[in-house]
Coordinates of C-alpha atoms in Angstrom, one line a residue:
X1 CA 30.7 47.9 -87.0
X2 CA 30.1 48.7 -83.2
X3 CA 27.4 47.1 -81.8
X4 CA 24.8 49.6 -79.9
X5 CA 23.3 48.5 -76.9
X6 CA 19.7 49.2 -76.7
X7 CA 17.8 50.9 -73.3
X8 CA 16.3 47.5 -72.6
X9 CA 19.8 45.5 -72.7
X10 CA 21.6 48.4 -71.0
X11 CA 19.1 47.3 -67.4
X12 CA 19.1 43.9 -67.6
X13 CA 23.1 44.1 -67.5
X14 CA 23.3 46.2 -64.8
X15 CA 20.2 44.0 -63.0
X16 CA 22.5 41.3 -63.4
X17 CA 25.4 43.1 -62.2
X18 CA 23.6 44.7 -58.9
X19 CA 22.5 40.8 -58.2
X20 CA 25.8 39.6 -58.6
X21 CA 27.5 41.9 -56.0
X22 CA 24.1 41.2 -53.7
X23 CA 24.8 37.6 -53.8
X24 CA 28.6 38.1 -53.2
X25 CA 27.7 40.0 -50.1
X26 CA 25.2 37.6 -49.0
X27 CA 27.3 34.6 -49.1
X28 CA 30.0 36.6 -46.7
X29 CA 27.3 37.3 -44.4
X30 CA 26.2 33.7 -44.2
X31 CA 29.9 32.4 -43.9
X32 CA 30.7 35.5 -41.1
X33 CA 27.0 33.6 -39.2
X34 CA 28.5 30.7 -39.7
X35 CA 31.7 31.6 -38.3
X36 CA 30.5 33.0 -35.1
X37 CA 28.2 30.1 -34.5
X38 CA 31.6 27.3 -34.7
X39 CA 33.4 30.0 -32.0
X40 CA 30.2 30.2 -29.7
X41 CA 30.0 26.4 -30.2
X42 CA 33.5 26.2 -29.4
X43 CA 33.5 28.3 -26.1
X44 CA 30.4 26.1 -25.0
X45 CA 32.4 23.0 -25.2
X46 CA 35.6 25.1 -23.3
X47 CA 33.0 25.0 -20.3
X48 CA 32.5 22.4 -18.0
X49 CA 29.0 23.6 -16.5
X50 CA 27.1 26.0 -18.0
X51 CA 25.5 29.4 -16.3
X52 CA 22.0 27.6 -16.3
X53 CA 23.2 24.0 -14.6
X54 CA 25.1 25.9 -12.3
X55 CA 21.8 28.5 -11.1
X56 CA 19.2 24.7 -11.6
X57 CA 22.0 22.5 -8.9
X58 CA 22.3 25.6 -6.4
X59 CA 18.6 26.1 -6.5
X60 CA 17.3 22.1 -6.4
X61 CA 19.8 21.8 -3.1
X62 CA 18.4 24.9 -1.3
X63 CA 15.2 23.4 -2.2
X64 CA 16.4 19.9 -0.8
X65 CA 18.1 21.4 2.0
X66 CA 14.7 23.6 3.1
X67 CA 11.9 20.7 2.9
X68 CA 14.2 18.4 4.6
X69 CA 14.8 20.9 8.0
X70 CA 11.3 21.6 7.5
X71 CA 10.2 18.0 7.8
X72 CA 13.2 15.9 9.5
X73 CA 12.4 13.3 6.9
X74 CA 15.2 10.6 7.7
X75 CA 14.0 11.3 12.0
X76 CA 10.6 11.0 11.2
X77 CA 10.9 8.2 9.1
X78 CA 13.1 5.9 11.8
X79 CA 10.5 7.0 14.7
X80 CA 7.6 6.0 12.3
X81 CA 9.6 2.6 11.6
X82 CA 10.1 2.1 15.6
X83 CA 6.4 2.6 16.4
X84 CA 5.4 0.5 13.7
X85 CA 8.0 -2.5 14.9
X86 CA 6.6 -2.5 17.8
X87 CA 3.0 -3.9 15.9
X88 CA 4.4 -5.5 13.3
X89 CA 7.7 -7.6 14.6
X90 CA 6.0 -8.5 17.5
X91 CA 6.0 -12.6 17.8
X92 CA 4.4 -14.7 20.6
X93 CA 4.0 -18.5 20.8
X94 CA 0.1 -19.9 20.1
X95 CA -1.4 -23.5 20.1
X96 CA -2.5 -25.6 19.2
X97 CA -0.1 -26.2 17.1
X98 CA 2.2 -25.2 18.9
X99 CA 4.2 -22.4 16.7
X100 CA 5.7 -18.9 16.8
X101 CA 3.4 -16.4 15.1
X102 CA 4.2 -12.6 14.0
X103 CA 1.4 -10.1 12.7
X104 CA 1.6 -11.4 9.4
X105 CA 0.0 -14.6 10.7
X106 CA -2.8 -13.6 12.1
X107 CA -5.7 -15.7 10.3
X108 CA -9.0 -15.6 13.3
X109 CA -10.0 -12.9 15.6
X110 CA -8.5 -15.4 18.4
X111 CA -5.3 -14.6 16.8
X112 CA -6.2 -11.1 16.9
X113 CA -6.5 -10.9 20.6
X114 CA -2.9 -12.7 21.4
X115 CA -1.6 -10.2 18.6
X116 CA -3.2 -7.0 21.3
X117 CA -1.4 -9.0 24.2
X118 CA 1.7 -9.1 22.9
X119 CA 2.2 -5.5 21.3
X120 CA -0.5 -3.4 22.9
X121 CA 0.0 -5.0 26.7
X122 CA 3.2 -5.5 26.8
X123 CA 4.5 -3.4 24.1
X124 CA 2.7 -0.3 23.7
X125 CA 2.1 -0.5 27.4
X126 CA 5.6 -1.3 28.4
X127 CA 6.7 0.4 31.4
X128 CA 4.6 3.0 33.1
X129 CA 6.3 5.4 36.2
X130 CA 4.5 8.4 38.0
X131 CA 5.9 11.8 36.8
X132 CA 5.4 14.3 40.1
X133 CA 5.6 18.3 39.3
X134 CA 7.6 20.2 37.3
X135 CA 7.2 23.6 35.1
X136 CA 8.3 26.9 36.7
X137 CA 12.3 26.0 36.0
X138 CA 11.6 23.2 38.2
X139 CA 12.8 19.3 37.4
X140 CA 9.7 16.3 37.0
X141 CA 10.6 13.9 39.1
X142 CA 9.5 10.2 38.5
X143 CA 8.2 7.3 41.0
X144 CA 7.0 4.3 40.3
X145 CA 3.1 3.7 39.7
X146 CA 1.3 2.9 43.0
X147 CA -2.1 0.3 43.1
X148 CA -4.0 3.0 43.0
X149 CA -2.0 4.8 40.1
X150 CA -0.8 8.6 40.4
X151 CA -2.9 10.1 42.9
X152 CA -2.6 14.5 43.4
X153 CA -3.6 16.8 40.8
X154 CA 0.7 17.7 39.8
X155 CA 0.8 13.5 38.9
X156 CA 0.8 12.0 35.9
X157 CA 1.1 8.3 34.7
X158 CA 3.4 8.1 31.5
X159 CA 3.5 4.9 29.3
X160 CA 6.8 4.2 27.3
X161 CA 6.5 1.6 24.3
X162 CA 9.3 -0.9 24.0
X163 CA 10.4 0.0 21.0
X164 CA 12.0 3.6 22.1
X165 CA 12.9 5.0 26.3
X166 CA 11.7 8.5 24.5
X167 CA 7.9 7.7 22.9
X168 CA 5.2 8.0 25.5
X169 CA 1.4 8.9 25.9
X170 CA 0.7 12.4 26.7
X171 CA -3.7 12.1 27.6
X172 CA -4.7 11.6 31.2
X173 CA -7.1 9.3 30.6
X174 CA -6.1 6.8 28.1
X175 CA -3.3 5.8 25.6
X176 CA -4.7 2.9 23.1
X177 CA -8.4 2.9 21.8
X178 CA -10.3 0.0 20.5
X179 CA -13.0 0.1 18.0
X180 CA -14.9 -2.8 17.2
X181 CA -18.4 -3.7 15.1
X182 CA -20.2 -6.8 16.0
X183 CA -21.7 -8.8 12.7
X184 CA -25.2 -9.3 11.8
X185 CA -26.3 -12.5 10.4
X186 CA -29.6 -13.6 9.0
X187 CA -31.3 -17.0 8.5
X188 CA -29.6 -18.6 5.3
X189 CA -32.7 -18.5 2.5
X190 CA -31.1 -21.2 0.3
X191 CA -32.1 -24.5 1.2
X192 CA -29.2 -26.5 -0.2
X193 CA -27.0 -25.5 2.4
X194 CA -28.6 -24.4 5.3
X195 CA -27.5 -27.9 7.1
X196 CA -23.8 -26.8 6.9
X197 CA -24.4 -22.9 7.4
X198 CA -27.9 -21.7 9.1
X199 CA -27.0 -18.0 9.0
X200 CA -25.2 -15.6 6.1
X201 CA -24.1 -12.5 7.0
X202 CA -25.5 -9.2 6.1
X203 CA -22.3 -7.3 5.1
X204 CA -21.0 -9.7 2.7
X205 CA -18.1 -9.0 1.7
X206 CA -17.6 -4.8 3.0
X207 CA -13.8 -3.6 4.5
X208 CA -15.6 -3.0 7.9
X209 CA -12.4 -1.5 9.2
X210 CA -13.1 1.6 7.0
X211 CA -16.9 1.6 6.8
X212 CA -19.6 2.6 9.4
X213 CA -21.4 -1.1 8.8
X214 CA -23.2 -1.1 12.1
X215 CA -25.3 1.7 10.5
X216 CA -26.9 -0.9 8.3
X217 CA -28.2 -3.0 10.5
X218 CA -31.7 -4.1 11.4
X219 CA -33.0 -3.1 14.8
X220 CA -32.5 -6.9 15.2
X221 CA -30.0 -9.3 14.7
X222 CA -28.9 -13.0 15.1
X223 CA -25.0 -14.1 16.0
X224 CA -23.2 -16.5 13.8
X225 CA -25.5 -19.7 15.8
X226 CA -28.6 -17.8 14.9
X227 CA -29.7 -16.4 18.5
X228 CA -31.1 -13.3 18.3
X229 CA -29.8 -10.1 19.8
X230 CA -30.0 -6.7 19.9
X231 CA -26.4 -5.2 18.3
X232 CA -26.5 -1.8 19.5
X233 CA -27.5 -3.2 23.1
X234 CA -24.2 -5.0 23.9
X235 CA -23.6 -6.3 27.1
X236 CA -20.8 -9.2 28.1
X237 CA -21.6 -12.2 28.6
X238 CA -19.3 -13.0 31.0
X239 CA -17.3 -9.3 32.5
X240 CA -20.9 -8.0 32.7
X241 CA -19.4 -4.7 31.2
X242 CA -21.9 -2.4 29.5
X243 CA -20.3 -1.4 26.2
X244 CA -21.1 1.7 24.9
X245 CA -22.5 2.0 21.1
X246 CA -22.1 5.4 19.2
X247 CA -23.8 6.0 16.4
X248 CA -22.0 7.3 13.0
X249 CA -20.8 10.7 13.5
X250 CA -20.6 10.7 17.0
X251 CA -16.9 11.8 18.8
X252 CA -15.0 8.5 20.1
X253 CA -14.9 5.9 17.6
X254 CA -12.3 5.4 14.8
X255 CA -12.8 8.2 12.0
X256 CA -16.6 8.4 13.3
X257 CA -17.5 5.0 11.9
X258 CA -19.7 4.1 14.5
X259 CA -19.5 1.4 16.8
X260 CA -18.2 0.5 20.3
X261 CA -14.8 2.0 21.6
X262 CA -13.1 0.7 24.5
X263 CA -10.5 2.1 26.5
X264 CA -7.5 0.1 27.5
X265 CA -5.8 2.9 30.3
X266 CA -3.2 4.6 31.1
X267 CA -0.9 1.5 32.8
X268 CA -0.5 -2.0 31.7
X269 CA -2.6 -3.6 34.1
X270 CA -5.5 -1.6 32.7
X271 CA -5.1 -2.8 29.9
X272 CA -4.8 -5.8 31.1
X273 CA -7.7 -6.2 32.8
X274 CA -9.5 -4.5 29.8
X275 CA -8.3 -7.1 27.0
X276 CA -9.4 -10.2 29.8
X277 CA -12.5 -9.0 29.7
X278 CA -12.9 -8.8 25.9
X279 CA -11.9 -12.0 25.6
X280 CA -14.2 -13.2 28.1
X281 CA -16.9 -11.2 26.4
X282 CA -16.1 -13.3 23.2
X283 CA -15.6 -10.1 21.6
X284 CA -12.9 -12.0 19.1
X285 CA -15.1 -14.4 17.9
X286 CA -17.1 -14.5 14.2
X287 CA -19.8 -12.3 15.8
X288 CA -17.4 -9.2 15.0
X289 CA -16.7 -7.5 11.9
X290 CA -13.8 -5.2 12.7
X291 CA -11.7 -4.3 15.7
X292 CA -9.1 -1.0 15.1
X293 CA -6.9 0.0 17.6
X294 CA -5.4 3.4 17.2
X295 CA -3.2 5.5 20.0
X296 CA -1.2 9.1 19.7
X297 CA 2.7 9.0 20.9
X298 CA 4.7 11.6 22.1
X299 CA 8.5 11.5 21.5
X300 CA 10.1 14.3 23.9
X301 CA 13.6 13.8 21.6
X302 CA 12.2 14.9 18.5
X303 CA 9.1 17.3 20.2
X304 CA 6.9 15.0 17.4
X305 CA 3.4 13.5 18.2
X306 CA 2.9 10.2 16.1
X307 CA -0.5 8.7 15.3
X308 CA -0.4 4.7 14.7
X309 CA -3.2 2.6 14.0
X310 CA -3.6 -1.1 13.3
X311 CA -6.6 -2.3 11.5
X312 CA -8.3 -5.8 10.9
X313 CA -11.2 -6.7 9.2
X314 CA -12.4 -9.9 9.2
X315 CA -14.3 -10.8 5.5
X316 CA -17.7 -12.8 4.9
X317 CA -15.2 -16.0 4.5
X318 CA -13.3 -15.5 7.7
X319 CA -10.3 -14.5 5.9
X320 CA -8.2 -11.4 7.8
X321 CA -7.3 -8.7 6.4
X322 CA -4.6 -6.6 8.7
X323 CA -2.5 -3.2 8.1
X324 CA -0.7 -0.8 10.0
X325 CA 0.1 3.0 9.8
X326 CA 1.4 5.4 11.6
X327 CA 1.9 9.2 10.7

């Protein structure tokens, strides 16, 4: 007998046959996706670089290519290393003992003032000449320094450094400044050792190279023996010379710091005469705290002003501390 179908049986079988050709046609989509991906996969591999490394490399040189015009790294970075040698690889024999001594060695503020010989005197200050006129389309032309310098108003003394013919100072008045800051010391208040050490300093243990630490001191002081003086009323014992004290904030010392600045000239035997002086003055001694000597060079090859500074501070425990920079 033939079996009838009810209305119920007759849509699930043709549910079940819509779902069957839906899944047939899904599973040719995915294998059609999954074709297409293989080929693109395929024609990625074909290439060696791709559109996007290609667009990133020509985009990080122009970048390279632009900041390094812009800023002559590898010329500034050799002139920077030449004014720098000219502090730092400077060598000059000291005693006693007897012994060859670079910038690295420098332990005392005695050591400190052969160190300014050596590369500020006869480095920095290397060879002076007269430059006479020029501008207009007209040639300088160049004499040597007389005793009583470069006198007439188209004259100008130029300074060379030994470590290039090209770097040079470009003020009238001065190439290398000095800024130092005498120490303030106080009777020791501990009983159990004031045979071996009478006075303690008031800035203990302060970078005085980079802080104003004049500016904390008493009207009145007493040096390393325990004489009293006046430390913003400083006058050499010896030269006689009146040194100047400005206060923090004022134009002349290093970074406005405060203290006493010193000019060393335009011509070696300025600065010279200036260092003698200093030394005479007992300036390098324990009674100082800091001395920074900073001086802007002009190098007419590359049209580049450099600024170089070397800094020492000299700690509660006598112990050095040194750098240079230039920028």
């Amino acid at each position: 007998r033939p079996v009838v179908e009810s209305a119920p049986v007759k849509l699930a079988v043709q549910l079940a046959a819509e779902r069957g050709h839906k899944d047939v046609d899904d599973s040719e989509e995915r294998k059609k996706r999954a074709k297409a991906e293989e080929e693109k996969i395929e024609r990625d591999r074909s290439k060696v670089v791709s559109v996007e490394s290609i667009c990133m490399i020509v985009f990080m040189s122009l970048f390279i290519t632009l900041v390094t015009y812009i800023t002559r790294g590898d010329q500034l970075f050799f002139l920077g290393r030449a004014e720098m040698d000219v502090a730092r690889e400077s060598t000059w024999i000291a005693q006693p003992p007897l012994r060859q001594m670079v910038f690295e060695d420098i332990a005392s503020p005695q050591d400190i003032a052969q160190w300014a010989d050596t590369a500020i005197v006869h480095g920095v200050y290397a060879r002076s000449e007269c430059v006479i006129g020029g501008g207009n389309g007209t040639a300088a032309r160049r004499e040597p320094v007389g005793p009583d310098g470069c006198v007439g108003d188209d004259r100008q003394i130029i300074t060379y450094d030994s470590s290039s013919a090209w770097n040079t100072n470009f003020l009238i008045t001065t190439y290398v400044r000095m800024t130092f800051q005498l120490a303030c010391f106080d009777d020791n208040p501990n009983t159990r050792f004031q045979d071996g050490y009478k006075t303690i300093r008031l800035s203990d243990d302060v970078m005085c190279d980079s802080e104003p630490c004049m500016e904390t001191y008493p009207s009145e002081c007493k040096n390393l023996f325990g004489v009293p003086y006046k430390p913003k009323q400083f006058v050499g014992k010896n030269s006689g010379t009146e040194y100047t004290y400005r206060a923090q904030g004022e134009l002349g010392t290093y970074r406005m710091h405060g203290g006493y600045v010193v000019s060393f000239g335009t011509r070696q035997s300025e600065a010279q005469s200036v260092l003698q002086d200093l030394v005479s003055d007992e300036v390098f001694s324990a009674d100082s705290v800091s001395f920074v000597f900073d001086w802007i060079s002009y190098n007419g090859n590359l049209d580049t002003f450099s600024y170089n500074e070397a800094k020492f501070s000299v700690r509660a425990t006598g112990m050095v501390e040194k750098s240079v920079r230039t920028q």
